[in-house]
Short mmCIF file of C-alpha atoms and ligand atoms in Angstrom, two decimals:
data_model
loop_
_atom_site.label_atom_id
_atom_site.label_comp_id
_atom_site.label_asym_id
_atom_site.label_seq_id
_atom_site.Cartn_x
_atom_site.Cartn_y
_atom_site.Cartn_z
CA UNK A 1 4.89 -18.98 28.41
CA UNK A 2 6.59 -15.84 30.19
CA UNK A 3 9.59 -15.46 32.19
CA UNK A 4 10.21 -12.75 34.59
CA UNK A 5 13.13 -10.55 32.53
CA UNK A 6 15.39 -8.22 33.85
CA UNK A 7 14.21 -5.56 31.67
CA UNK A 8 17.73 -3.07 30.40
CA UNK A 9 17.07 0.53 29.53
CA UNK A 10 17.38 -0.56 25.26
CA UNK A 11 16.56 -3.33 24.21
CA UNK A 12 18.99 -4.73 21.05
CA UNK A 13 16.74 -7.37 19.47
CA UNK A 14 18.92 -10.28 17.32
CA UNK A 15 16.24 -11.69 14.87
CA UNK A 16 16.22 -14.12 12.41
CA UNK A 17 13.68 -14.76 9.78
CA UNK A 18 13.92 -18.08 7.89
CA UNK A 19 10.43 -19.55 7.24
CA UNK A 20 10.30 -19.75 3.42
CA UNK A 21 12.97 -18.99 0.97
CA UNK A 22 14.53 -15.95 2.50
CA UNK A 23 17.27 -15.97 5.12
CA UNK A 24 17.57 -12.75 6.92
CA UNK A 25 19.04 -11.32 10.62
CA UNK A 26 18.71 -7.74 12.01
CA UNK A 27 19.36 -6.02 14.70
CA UNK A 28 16.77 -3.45 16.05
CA UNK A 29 17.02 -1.17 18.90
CA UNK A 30 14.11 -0.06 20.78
CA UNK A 31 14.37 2.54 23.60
CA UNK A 32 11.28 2.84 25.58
CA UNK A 33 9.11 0.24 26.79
CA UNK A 34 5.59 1.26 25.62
CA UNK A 35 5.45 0.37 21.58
CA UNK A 36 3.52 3.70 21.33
CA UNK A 37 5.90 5.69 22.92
CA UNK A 38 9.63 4.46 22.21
CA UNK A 39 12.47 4.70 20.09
CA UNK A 40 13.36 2.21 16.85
CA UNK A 41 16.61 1.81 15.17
CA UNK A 42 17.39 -0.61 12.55
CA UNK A 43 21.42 -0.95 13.57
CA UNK A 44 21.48 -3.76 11.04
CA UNK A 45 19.43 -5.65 8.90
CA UNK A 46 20.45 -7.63 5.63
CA UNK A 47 18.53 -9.74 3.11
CA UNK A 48 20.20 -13.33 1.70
CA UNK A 49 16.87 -14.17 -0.86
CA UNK A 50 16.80 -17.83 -2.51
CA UNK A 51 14.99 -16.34 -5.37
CA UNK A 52 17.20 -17.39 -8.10
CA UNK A 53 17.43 -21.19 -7.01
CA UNK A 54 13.67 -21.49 -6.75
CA UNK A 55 14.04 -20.29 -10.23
CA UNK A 56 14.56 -22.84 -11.72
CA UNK A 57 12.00 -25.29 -10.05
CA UNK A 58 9.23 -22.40 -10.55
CA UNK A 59 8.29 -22.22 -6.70
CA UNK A 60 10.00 -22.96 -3.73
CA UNK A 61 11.49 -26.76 -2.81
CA UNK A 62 11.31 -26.81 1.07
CA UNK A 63 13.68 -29.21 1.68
CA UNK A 64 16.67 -26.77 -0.98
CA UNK A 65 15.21 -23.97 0.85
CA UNK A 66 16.17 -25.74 4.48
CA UNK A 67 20.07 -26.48 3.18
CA UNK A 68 20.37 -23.22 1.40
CA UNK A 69 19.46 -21.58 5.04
CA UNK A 70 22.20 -23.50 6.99
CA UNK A 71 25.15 -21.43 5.52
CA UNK A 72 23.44 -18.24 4.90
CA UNK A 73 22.49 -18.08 8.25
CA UNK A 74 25.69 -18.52 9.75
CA UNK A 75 27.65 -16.59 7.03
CA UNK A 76 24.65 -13.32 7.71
CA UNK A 77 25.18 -14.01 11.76
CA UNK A 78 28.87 -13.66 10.96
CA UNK A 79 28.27 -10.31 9.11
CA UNK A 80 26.07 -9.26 12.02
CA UNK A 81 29.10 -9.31 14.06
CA UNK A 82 27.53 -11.06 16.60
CA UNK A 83 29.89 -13.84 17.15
CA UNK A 84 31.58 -13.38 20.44
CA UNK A 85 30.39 -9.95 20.87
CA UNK A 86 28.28 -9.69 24.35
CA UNK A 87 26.66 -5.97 23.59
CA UNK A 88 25.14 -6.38 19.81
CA UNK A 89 21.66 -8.10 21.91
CA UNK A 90 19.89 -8.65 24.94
CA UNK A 91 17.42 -10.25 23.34
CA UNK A 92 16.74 -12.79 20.60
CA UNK A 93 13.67 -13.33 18.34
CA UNK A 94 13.18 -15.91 15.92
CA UNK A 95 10.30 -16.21 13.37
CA UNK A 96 8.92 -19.72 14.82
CA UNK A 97 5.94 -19.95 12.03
CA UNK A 98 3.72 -20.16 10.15
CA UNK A 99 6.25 -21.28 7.16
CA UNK A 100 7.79 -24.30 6.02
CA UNK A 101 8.78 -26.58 8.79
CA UNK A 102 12.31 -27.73 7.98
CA UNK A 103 12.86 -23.89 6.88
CA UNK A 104 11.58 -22.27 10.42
CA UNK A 105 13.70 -25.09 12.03
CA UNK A 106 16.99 -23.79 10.58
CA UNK A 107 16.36 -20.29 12.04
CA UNK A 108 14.55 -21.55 15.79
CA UNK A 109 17.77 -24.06 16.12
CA UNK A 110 20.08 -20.70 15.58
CA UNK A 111 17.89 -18.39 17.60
CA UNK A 112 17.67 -21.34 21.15
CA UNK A 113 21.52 -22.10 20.19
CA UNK A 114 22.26 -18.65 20.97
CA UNK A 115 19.84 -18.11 23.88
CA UNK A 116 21.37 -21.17 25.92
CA UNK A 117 24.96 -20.10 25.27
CA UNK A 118 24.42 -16.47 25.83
CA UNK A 119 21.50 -16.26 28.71
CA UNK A 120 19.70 -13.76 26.91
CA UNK A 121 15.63 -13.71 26.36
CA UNK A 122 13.98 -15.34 23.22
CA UNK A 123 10.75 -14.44 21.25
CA UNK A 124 9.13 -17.13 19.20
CA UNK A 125 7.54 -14.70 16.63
CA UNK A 126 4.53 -15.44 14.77
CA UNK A 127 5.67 -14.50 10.93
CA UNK A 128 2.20 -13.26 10.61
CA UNK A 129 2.40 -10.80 13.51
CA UNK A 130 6.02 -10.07 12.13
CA UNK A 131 4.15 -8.75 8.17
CA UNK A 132 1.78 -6.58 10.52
CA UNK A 133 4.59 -5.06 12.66
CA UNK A 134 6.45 -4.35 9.24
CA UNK A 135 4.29 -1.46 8.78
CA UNK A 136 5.22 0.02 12.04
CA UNK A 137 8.79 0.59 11.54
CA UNK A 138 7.91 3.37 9.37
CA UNK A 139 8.19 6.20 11.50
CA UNK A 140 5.54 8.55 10.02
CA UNK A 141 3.21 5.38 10.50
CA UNK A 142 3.97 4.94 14.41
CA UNK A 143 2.99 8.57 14.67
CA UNK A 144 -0.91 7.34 13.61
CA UNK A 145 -0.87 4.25 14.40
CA UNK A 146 -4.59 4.06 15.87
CA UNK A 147 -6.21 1.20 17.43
CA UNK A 148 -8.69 -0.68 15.95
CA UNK A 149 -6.60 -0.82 12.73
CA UNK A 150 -7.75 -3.10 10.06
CA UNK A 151 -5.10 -4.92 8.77
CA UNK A 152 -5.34 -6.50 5.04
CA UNK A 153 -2.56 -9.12 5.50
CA UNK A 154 -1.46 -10.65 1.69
CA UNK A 155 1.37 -12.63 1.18
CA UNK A 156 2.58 -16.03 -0.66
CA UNK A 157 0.82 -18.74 2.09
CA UNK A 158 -1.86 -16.11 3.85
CA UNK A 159 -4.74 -13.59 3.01
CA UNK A 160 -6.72 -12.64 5.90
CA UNK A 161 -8.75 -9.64 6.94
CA UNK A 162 -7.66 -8.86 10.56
CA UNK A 163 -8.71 -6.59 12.93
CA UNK A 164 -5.59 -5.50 15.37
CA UNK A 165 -7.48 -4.61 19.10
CA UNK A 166 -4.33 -3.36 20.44
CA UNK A 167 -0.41 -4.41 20.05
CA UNK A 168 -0.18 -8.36 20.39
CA UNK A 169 -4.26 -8.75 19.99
CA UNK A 170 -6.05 -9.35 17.41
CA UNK A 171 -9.65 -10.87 15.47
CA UNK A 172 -9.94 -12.73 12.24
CA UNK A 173 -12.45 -10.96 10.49
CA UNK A 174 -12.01 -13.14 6.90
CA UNK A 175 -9.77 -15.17 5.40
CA UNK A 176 -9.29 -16.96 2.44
CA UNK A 177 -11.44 -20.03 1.63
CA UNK A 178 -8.23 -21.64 -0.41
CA UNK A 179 -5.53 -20.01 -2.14
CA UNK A 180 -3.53 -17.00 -0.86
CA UNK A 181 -3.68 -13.92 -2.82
CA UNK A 182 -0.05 -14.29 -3.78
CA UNK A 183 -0.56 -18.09 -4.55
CA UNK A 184 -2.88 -17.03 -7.14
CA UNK A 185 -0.40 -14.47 -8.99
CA UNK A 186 2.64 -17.49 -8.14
CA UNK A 187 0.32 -20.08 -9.96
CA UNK A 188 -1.12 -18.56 -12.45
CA UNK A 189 2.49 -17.19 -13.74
CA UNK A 190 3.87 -20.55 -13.35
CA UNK A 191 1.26 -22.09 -16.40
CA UNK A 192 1.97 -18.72 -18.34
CA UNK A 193 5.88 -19.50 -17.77
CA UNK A 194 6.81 -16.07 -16.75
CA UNK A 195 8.83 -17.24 -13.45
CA UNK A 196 8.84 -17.05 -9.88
CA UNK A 197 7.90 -15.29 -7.91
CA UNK A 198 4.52 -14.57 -10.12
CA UNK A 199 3.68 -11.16 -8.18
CA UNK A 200 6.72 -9.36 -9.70
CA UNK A 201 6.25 -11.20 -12.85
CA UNK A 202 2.40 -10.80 -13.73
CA UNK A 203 2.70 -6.96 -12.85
CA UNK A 204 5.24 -6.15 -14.95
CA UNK A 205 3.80 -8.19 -17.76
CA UNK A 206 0.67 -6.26 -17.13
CA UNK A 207 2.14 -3.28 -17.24
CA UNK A 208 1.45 -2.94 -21.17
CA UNK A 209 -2.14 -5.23 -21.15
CA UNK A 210 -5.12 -4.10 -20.94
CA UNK A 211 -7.15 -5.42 -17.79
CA UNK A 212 -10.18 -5.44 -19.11
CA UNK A 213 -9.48 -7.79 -22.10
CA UNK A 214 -10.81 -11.47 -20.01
CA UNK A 215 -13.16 -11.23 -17.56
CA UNK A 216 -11.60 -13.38 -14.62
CA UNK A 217 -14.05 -14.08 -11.78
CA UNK A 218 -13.80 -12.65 -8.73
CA UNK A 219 -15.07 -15.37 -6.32
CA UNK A 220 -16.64 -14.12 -3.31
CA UNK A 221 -17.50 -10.95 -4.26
CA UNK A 222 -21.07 -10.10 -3.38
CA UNK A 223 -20.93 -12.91 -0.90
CA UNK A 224 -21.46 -11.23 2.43
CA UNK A 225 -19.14 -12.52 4.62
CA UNK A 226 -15.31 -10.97 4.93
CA UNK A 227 -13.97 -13.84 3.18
CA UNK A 228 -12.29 -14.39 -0.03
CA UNK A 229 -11.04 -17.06 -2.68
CA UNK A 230 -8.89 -17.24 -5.52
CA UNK A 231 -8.76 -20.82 -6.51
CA UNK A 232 -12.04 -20.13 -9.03
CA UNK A 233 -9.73 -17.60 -10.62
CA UNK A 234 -6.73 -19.75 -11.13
CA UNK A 235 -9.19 -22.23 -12.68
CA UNK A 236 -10.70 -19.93 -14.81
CA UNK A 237 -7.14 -19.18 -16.09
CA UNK A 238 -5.92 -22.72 -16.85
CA UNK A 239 -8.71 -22.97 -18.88
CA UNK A 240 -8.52 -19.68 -20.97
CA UNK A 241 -4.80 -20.77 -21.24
CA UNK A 242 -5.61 -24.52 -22.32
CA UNK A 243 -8.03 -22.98 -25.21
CA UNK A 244 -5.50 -20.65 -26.41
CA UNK A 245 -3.53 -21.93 -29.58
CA UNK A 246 0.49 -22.10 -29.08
CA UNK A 247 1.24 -19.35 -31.25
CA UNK A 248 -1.13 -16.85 -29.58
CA UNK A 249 0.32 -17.93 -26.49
CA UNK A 250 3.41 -16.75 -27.43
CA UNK A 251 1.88 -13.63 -28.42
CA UNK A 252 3.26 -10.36 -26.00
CA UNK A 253 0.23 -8.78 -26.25
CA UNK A 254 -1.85 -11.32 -25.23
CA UNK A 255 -0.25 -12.19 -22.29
CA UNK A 256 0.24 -8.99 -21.28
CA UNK A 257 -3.46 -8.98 -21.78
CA UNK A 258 -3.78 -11.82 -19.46
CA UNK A 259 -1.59 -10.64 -16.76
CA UNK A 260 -3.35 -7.55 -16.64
CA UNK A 261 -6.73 -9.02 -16.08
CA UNK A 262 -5.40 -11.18 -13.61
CA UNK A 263 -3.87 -8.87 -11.78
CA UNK A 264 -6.84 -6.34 -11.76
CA UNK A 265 -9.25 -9.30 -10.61
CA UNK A 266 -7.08 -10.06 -7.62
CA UNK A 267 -6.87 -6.53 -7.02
CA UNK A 268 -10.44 -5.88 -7.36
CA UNK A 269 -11.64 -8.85 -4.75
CA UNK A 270 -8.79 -7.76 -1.83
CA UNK A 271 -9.86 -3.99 -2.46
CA UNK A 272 -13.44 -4.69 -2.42
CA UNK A 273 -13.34 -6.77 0.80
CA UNK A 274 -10.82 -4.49 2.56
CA UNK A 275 -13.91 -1.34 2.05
CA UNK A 276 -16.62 -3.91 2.85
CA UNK A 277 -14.53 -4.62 6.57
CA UNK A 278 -14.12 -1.34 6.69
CA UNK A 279 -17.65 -0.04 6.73
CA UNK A 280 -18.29 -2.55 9.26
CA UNK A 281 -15.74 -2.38 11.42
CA UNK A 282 -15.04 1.85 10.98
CA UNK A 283 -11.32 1.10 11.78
CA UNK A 284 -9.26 4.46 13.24
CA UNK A 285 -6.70 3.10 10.53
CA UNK A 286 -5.87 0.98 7.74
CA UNK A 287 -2.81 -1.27 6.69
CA UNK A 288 -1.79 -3.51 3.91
CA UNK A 289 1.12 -5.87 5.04
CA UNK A 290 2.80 -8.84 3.24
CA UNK A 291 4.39 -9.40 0.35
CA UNK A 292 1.70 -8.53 -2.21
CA UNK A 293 0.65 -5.32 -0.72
CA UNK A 294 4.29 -4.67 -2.89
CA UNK A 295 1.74 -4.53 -5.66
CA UNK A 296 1.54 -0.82 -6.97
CA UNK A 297 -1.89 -1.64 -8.99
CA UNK A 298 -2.77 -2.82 -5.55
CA UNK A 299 -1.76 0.24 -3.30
CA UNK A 300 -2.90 3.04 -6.10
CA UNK A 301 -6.51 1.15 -6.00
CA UNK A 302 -6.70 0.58 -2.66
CA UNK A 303 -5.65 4.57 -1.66
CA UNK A 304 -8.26 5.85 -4.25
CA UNK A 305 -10.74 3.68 -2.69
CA UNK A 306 -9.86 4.51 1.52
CA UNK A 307 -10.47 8.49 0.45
CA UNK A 308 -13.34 7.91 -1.69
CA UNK A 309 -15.17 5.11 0.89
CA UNK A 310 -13.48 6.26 4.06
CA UNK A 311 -12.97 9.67 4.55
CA UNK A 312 -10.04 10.54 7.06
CA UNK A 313 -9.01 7.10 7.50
CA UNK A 314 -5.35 6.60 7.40
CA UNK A 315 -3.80 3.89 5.36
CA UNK A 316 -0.29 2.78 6.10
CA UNK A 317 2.04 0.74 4.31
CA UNK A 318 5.51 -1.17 4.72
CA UNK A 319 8.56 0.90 3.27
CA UNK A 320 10.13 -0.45 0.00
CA UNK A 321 11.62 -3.68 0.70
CA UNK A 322 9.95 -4.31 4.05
CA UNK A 323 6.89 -5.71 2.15
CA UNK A 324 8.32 -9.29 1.35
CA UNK A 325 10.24 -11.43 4.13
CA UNK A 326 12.43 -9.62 6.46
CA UNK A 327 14.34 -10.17 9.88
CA UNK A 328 13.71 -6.61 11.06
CA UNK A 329 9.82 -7.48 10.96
CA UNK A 330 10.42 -10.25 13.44
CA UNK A 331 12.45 -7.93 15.58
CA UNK A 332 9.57 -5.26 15.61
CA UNK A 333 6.79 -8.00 16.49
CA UNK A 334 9.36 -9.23 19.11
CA UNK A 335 9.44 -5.61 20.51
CA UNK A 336 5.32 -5.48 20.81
CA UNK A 337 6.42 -9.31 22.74
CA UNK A 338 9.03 -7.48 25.01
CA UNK A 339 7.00 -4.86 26.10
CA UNK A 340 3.86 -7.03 27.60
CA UNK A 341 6.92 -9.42 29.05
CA UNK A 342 6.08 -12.69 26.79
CA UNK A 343 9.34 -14.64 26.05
CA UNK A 344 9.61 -18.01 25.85
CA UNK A 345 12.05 -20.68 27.11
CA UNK A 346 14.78 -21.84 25.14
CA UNK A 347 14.25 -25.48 25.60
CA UNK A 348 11.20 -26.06 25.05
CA UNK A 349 11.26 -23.62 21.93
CA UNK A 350 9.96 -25.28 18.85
CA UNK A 351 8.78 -24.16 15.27
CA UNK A 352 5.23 -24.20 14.21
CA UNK A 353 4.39 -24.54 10.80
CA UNK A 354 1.00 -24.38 11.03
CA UNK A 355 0.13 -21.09 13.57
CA UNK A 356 -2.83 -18.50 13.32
CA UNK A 357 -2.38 -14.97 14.32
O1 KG4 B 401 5.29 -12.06 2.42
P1 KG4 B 401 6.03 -12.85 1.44
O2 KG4 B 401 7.43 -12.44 1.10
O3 KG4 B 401 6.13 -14.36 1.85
C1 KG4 B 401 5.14 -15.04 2.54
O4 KG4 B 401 5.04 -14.86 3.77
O5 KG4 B 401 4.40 -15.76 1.84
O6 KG4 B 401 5.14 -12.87 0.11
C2 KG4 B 401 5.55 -13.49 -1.06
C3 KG4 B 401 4.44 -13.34 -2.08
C4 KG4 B 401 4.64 -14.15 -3.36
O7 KG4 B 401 3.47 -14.86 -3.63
C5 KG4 B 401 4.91 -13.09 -4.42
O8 KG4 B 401 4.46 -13.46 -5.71
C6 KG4 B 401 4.12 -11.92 -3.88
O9 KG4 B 401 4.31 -11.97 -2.48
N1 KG4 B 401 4.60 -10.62 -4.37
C7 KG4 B 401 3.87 -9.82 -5.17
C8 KG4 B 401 4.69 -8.71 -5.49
N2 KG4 B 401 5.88 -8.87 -4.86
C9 KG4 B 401 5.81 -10.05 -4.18
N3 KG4 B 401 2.62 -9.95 -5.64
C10 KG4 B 401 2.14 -8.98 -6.44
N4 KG4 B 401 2.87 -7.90 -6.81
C11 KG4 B 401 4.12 -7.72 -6.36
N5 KG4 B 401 4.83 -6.64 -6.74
ZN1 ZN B 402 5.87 -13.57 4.74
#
């Protein structure tokens, strides 16, 4: 839905980002109206992560990571200095899904709470759209930021292939048939009992392995279409694992061995796919959003393979610590939102767990 706004000269854009286990706010200020022509400051932006109580369950518990948002929302909203304090935002945008539904309901509650007591605009941002905008708040990136850009979009709950028409439109190319390419380095770390999250965990294991020691499947692979799977891999995996005696899987060098194969096979079917879309699709640019594209076996692969398949093509990338949940993400998106008028109404605001781009 749209409401006619009253559109100010800067826009100050509150969000809040709480649809898995991080709770986060920013402020962003965008002068401008035309996302390819204006200003962006981050005037605040801060990061509460959940990390360590997951910890000990070895994922996330949706129902902890609901409670745990309640006070770090309020206690982050507090350090926004928001409280009270008319000029910090004209607008508000809250991540409304995809995510876990009592998780996104902490932050939407907040985000119409404020909008009914303050009159100001809200954005129900998809978290999705949020990952892609996180590359844009680089400011080298907005300066070649070329439409149609391919977008590989990896995180815990999503891998999808998506082609980005213009700001606020875009095509599903591929997606993946079952688990999510960070699913697959979550799961597969969880049987190895290295911890949670299993990105972070598997790549530094592999660090010292050598990734050609199993040969993982890469599902998908030669099949034509743009979509992938992982859940063949995981599989493949348990059952290396299960044959494994105990001692040799306490052995470093084997499971470095393993996390390094597993890590390359992910690696290989997302960089493999990502070239294949490309040659169809001869993007003006490329980007690799979400929390995996942290991955540095990931981004070294994929740059060697844009200059070596796709000469000239640029390939853009979050900054460090913009790949994995973040509040100023949701404010960008919201931004793209602001400028094509599309805000939503306060009371009939809900989250939406399950939401495609
Ligand atoms: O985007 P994100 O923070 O949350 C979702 O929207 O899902 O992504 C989290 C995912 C987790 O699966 C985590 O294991 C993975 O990103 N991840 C990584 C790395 N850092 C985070 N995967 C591989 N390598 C990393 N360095
Ligand atoms: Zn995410």
């Amino acid at each position: 839905m749209s409401h006619i706004i009253k559109r100010p000269r800067t826009w100050k854009i509150l969000a809040i980002e709480t649809s898995c286990d991080e709770t986060s706010v920013a402020i962003l200020e965008m002068s401008g109206v035309q996302p390819a022509k204006c200003n962006i400051r981050i005037l605040h932006h801060e990061i509460a992560t959940q990390i360590p109580i997951h910890q000990r369950y070895g994922g996330v518990v949706p129902e902890v990571a609901a409670r745990t948002h309640v006070p770090e929302l309020i206690a982050l909203l507090e350090r926004a200095k928001i409280f009270g304090a008319k000029h910090r935002y004209n607008a508000i945008a809250v991540t409304r899904g995809p995510g876990l539904a009592t998780a996104l309901r902490v932050g939407v509650e907040a985000g119409r709470t404020l909008a009914a007591t303050t009159g100001v605009p809200i954005i129900g941002v998809n978290h999705l759209e949020g990952h892609l905008a996180s590359a844009w708040l680089v400011p080298e990136n907005r300066n070649v930021w070329k439409f149609p850009m391919l977008v590989l979009l990896v995180s815990g709950g999503h891998t999808e292939l998506v082609l980005m028409k213009d700001y606020c439109s875009y095509r599903i190319l591929g997606r993946t048939r079952d688990d999510a390419a960070g699913e697959a380095f979550d799961k597969t770390a969880k049987l190895m009992g290295i911890g949670y999250p299993g990105g972070p965990a598997i790549a530094k294991l592999a660090a010292n392995g050598d990734p050609t020691a199993f040969n993982f499947p890469r599902p998908m692979l030669h099949d034509p279409s743009l979509d992938l799977s992982f859940s063949g891999l995981k599989t493949a995996v348990r059952q290396t694992w299960e044959k494994l005696p105990s001692a040799r899987r306490a052995d470093l060098d084997i499971r470095a061995d393993l996390a390094a194969s597993i890590e390359q096979a992910i690696v290989d079917l997302l960089v493999k796919k990502t070239i294949r879309a490309a040659q169809k699709v001869k993007p003006a640019a490329i980007a690799i959003v979400g929390g995996v594209s942290a991955n540095y076996l990931l981004q070294k692969e994929m740059t060697n393979a844009v200059d070596d398949y796709l000469d000239g093509r640029y390939l853009l990338h979050p900054a460090k610590g913009f790949h994995t949940d973040n509040a100023a993400m949701i404010a960008a998106a919201a931004s793209w939102r602001l400028s094509i008028n599309k805000t939503d109404n306060w009371k009939t605001l809900d989250a939406k767990p399950e939401w495609d781009l």
